[in-house]
Structure formats: structure tokens, C-alpha cells
Short mmCIF file of C-alpha atoms in Angstrom, two decimals:
data_model
loop_
_atom_site.label_atom_id
_atom_site.label_comp_id
_atom_site.label_asym_id
_atom_site.label_seq_id
_atom_site.Cartn_x
_atom_site.Cartn_y
_atom_site.Cartn_z
CA ASP Q 1 164.43 159.60 187.47
CA ILE Q 2 162.73 157.32 184.97
CA GLN Q 3 165.24 155.54 182.73
CA MET Q 4 164.26 154.88 179.14
CA THR Q 5 166.02 151.99 177.41
CA GLN Q 6 165.76 151.61 173.66
CA SER Q 7 166.71 148.61 171.61
CA PRO Q 8 168.40 148.04 169.36
CA SER Q 9 170.84 150.96 169.39
CA SER Q 10 171.38 150.45 165.66
CA LEU Q 11 169.49 148.58 162.99
CA SER Q 12 170.21 147.76 159.36
CA ALA Q 13 167.28 147.20 157.04
CA SER Q 14 166.40 147.23 153.36
CA ILE Q 15 163.99 149.33 151.37
CA GLY Q 16 160.52 147.86 151.75
CA ASP Q 17 161.24 146.17 155.09
CA ARG Q 18 159.17 146.50 158.22
CA VAL Q 19 161.09 147.27 161.41
CA THR Q 20 160.27 147.52 165.09
CA ILE Q 21 162.06 149.51 167.76
CA THR Q 22 161.37 148.91 171.42
CA CYS Q 23 161.50 151.25 174.40
CA ARG Q 24 161.28 150.20 178.01
CA ALA Q 25 160.65 152.51 180.96
CA SER Q 26 162.14 151.80 184.37
CA GLN Q 27 158.74 152.43 185.94
CA ASP Q 28 155.11 152.70 184.89
CA ILE Q 29 154.51 155.72 182.63
CA ALA Q 30 150.98 154.75 181.54
CA LYS Q 31 150.53 156.02 177.96
CA TYR Q 32 152.83 159.08 178.26
CA LEU Q 33 155.35 158.06 175.66
CA ALA Q 34 156.40 159.94 172.52
CA TRP Q 35 158.52 158.96 169.52
CA PHE Q 36 160.72 161.33 167.51
CA GLN Q 37 162.62 161.01 164.25
CA GLN Q 38 165.85 162.91 163.74
CA LYS Q 39 167.90 163.25 160.58
CA PRO Q 40 171.53 164.45 160.61
CA GLY Q 41 171.82 168.17 161.18
CA ARG Q 42 168.09 168.54 161.78
CA ALA Q 43 165.88 169.06 164.81
CA PRO Q 44 163.83 166.13 166.11
CA LYS Q 45 160.44 165.68 164.50
CA SER Q 46 157.44 164.45 166.47
CA LEU Q 47 155.96 161.21 165.14
CA ILE Q 48 153.79 159.73 167.85
CA TYR Q 49 152.38 160.87 171.18
CA ALA Q 50 150.40 159.08 173.87
CA ALA Q 51 152.14 155.86 172.83
CA SER Q 52 149.98 155.26 169.77
CA SER Q 53 148.55 158.55 168.45
CA LEU Q 54 149.98 159.79 165.18
CA GLN Q 55 151.10 163.40 165.06
CA SER Q 56 149.31 165.45 162.39
CA GLY Q 57 150.91 165.04 158.99
CA VAL Q 58 152.84 161.89 159.87
CA PRO Q 59 152.21 159.01 157.44
CA SER Q 60 150.36 155.95 158.66
CA LYS Q 61 153.36 153.75 157.94
CA PHE Q 62 154.46 154.79 161.43
CA SER Q 63 152.64 153.14 164.32
CA GLY Q 64 153.15 152.91 168.04
CA SER Q 65 151.88 150.63 170.75
CA GLY Q 66 152.33 149.85 174.40
CA PHE Q 67 151.30 150.92 177.87
CA GLY Q 68 152.94 150.98 181.25
CA THR Q 69 156.61 150.09 180.75
CA ASP Q 70 156.93 148.47 177.32
CA PHE Q 71 156.46 150.29 174.03
CA THR Q 72 157.18 149.75 170.36
CA LEU Q 73 157.52 151.88 167.24
CA THR Q 74 156.90 150.07 163.97
CA ILE Q 75 157.77 151.46 160.56
CA SER Q 76 156.37 149.60 157.58
CA SER Q 77 157.57 149.59 153.98
CA LEU Q 78 160.81 151.46 154.59
CA GLN Q 79 161.69 154.19 152.14
CA PRO Q 80 164.98 156.09 151.80
CA GLU Q 81 163.62 159.05 153.77
CA ASP Q 82 162.92 156.83 156.79
CA PHE Q 83 166.57 156.09 157.47
CA ALA Q 84 167.29 158.28 160.46
CA SER Q 85 167.61 158.11 164.24
CA TYR Q 86 164.59 157.48 166.42
CA TYR Q 87 164.11 158.42 170.06
CA CYS Q 88 161.48 157.62 172.64
CA GLN Q 89 160.65 160.03 175.45
CA GLN Q 90 158.55 159.75 178.59
CA TYR Q 91 156.48 162.71 179.74
CA ASN Q 92 154.70 161.04 182.61
CA SER Q 93 156.74 162.91 185.20
CA TYR Q 94 159.62 165.34 185.55
CA PRO Q 95 162.43 165.12 184.75
CA TYR Q 96 161.35 164.13 181.25
CA THR Q 97 163.78 161.56 179.86
CA PHE Q 98 164.71 160.22 176.45
CA GLY Q 99 165.94 156.87 175.26
CA GLN Q 100 169.49 156.70 173.94
CA GLY Q 101 168.27 156.46 170.36
CA THR Q 102 168.13 153.91 167.56
CA LYS Q 103 170.02 154.57 164.33
CA LEU Q 104 168.24 153.02 161.36
CA GLU Q 105 170.61 152.42 158.45
CA ILE Q 106 170.23 151.09 154.96
CA LYS Q 107 171.48 147.53 154.51
CA GLU T 1 153.06 179.28 160.07
CA VAL T 2 153.95 177.96 163.49
CA GLN T 3 157.67 178.42 164.02
CA LEU T 4 160.31 178.58 166.72
CA VAL T 5 163.68 180.25 166.14
CA GLU T 6 166.49 179.98 168.69
CA SER T 7 169.38 182.40 169.04
CA GLY T 8 172.08 183.39 171.50
CA GLY T 9 174.41 180.43 171.27
CA GLY T 10 178.16 180.81 171.05
CA LEU T 11 181.52 180.10 172.61
CA VAL T 12 181.87 180.78 176.34
CA GLN T 13 184.54 179.94 178.89
CA PRO T 14 183.89 177.54 181.76
CA GLY T 15 182.17 179.39 184.58
CA GLY T 16 180.69 181.92 182.18
CA SER T 17 177.11 182.79 181.33
CA LEU T 18 174.96 182.81 178.23
CA ARG T 19 171.33 183.72 177.53
CA LEU T 20 169.47 181.81 174.87
CA SER T 21 166.31 183.07 173.24
CA CYS T 22 163.52 181.36 171.33
CA GLU T 23 161.18 183.53 169.31
CA ALA T 24 157.77 182.06 168.56
CA SER T 25 155.60 182.93 165.58
CA GLY T 26 152.19 181.70 164.50
CA PHE T 27 151.00 181.11 168.06
CA GLY T 28 150.99 182.72 171.49
CA LEU T 29 153.84 181.24 173.48
CA SER T 30 152.14 181.96 176.83
CA ASN T 31 149.29 179.61 175.88
CA TYR T 32 151.56 176.57 175.85
CA ASP T 33 154.01 174.82 178.09
CA MET T 34 157.47 175.40 176.62
CA HIS T 35 160.63 173.35 177.01
CA TRP T 36 164.35 173.45 176.30
CA VAL T 37 166.06 170.24 175.19
CA ARG T 38 169.74 169.82 174.39
CA GLN T 39 171.82 167.35 172.43
CA SER T 40 175.57 166.92 172.68
CA THR T 41 177.62 165.17 170.02
CA ARG T 42 178.10 162.09 172.16
CA LYS T 43 174.75 161.89 173.87
CA SER T 44 171.10 161.45 173.21
CA LEU T 45 168.56 164.16 173.75
CA GLU T 46 168.45 165.62 177.24
CA TRP T 47 165.55 167.61 178.67
CA VAL T 48 166.83 170.86 180.20
CA SER T 49 163.92 172.91 181.48
CA ALA T 50 160.23 173.68 181.21
CA ILE T 51 157.81 176.48 181.97
CA ASP T 52 154.10 175.80 182.09
CA THR T 53 151.22 178.13 181.33
CA ALA T 54 150.96 179.07 184.98
CA GLY T 55 154.59 180.15 185.00
CA ASP T 56 155.84 177.25 187.09
CA THR T 57 159.31 176.06 186.13
CA TYR T 58 161.01 172.68 186.17
CA TYR T 59 164.64 171.53 185.84
CA PRO T 60 166.64 168.32 185.99
CA GLY T 61 169.27 168.02 188.67
CA SER T 62 172.09 168.55 186.17
CA VAL T 63 171.15 172.22 185.62
CA LYS T 64 169.03 173.14 188.65
CA GLY T 65 170.38 176.25 190.34
CA ARG T 66 172.41 177.21 187.26
CA PHE T 67 169.79 177.59 184.51
CA THR T 68 166.64 179.72 184.57
CA ILE T 69 163.81 179.55 182.06
CA THR T 70 161.62 182.60 181.53
CA ARG T 71 158.92 183.75 179.18
CA GLU T 72 158.40 187.23 177.74
CA THR T 73 154.85 187.84 176.58
CA ASP T 74 155.49 191.20 174.88
CA THR T 75 158.00 189.70 172.45
CA ASN T 76 156.46 186.21 172.38
CA SER T 77 159.85 184.83 173.40
CA LEU T 78 161.26 182.13 175.63
CA HIS T 79 164.65 182.50 177.29
CA LEU T 80 167.17 180.30 179.02
CA GLN T 81 169.68 182.03 181.27
CA MET T 82 172.64 179.72 181.76
CA ASN T 83 175.18 180.50 184.49
CA SER T 84 178.23 178.68 185.83
CA LEU T 85 178.59 176.88 182.54
CA ARG T 86 180.59 173.66 182.33
CA ALA T 87 182.19 171.76 179.48
CA GLU T 88 179.40 169.18 179.72
CA ASP T 89 176.85 171.89 178.88
CA THR T 90 178.26 171.99 175.35
CA ALA T 91 175.39 171.03 173.05
CA ILE T 92 172.82 172.14 170.54
CA TYR T 93 169.91 173.68 172.45
CA TYR T 94 166.40 173.35 171.08
CA CYS T 95 163.21 174.98 172.28
CA ALA T 96 160.01 173.00 171.88
CA ARG T 97 156.31 173.63 172.23
CA VAL T 98 154.18 171.22 174.20
CA ARG T 99 150.63 170.66 173.08
CA SER T 100 147.70 169.91 175.36
CA THR T 101 148.44 166.20 175.11
CA GLY T 102 151.73 166.82 176.88
CA SER T 103 154.01 165.94 173.99
CA MET T 104 156.45 168.21 172.15
CA ASP T 105 154.97 168.91 168.74
CA VAL T 106 156.99 171.86 167.39
CA TRP T 107 160.77 172.28 167.63
CA GLY T 108 163.13 175.03 166.63
CA LYS T 109 166.26 174.37 164.58
CA GLY T 110 168.52 174.83 167.57
CA THR T 111 171.40 177.04 168.64
CA THR T 112 174.88 175.76 169.47
CA VAL T 113 176.56 176.38 172.81
CA THR T 114 180.25 175.57 173.24
CA VAL T 115 181.85 175.81 176.67
CA SER T 116 185.61 175.77 176.32
CA SER T 117 188.69 177.68 177.37
#
């Protein structure tokens, strides 16, 4: 199985900050990497697919990059609604696997 | 409006069975690959099963042989039959649609399964 390792597991930031979350795959997954945002008590919401493509309706403050094994999610100009948990997921091959998550908290 | 609504969760004893359902609206479920993903209170998200447009099914080792994913065209519904349930199957279960790009773009709100005596 492909292991997905996210870092950091938690992150404190202030309103207006720019933050970056990284995700590393244990083997080459090409561009088949998605990012999700999840707020407490809610279902995950798709942000990015194919490593860098923005899901429809997602603001451009969210951006993704990477290919192969190393990927990043960057969120610019943090607003209160951005404080949530973020997960990466590989869909290059079954079984699909998720990272352990990054909890973004207000400093 | 494109929507997925799960149902069928509940409390079940270890070794028992449960059948989850996911009703789709706003799109034809048989035109998309569909997945189940679960999330326990202590863990991250865990992919549970998938059925593609051809009807082929996929499972991780943790549920293979115990869970079965099916699709019902007449009711535009997805199902997950879960047998031989264990305490570690306790989680919120989400169904998700997969778009042509391969990524999950629409999720339901989830249904909670608790396996306990």
C-alpha cells in the first residue's frame, strides 16, 4: 500500500498568514493527489485534484503543487473560515490512501 | 442539485451485520465511480470500497471478504453490506462520487456505525 505522510500534524497561524502543508507519498503517484478540507462535524470538502487543479467553486487562495512523491498545499491570506483540518489522498492505485491530516488552528 | 444522502447506520454487536445506503440525486449514480470512505474518532480518513462504472469492485485488506459494495440503478442508490463487524469498524461512513479526473468531488454527510456489545 502507498503510505501518505503529511506534515505538520498541527499548525498554528494568524489571520492573514500564508501557510504550507506538505504531503509525501511512499512511492511515485505521478499527479494523482487530492487535497480535502474538513471542519468539525462536517464531511470532507474537495479542494484540489491532480495535485494542482482547483475544484470548481474553491477560491484561488488555495493552491497545490508537486509531482511524483512530494506535494504541497498552500493557503494564502488566512481567514477564520480556513481554520480546519486538511487531508491529502492518493488515487494513483488501489487501495486509495489518505494522509493522517493537518489541523490548522488560530494562533 | 447534486447530493448524496447516507442512511442505515446504527449500533450493532461485534460479529453482526449492517447495510448502509447512499441515495444520489441530481446525477445518475451508474455514470460515475462511487466510493465509501470512513472516519473513526481516533483516525484519519480511510478508504473502504469502490465500484466503477463497469461494476468492478475494490476493497482494502481491512474489509475484503467482509464488506460488499453494490449499486442499484432503479433507485439511484449505492449500498455497503457489512458483515462480521468488529469494534474497529466503528466510524462515520461517507459515500463519495468520483469524477472523470479520478478524484472525489461530492460527499454525503455520513452515517454513523457503532460496533459494541
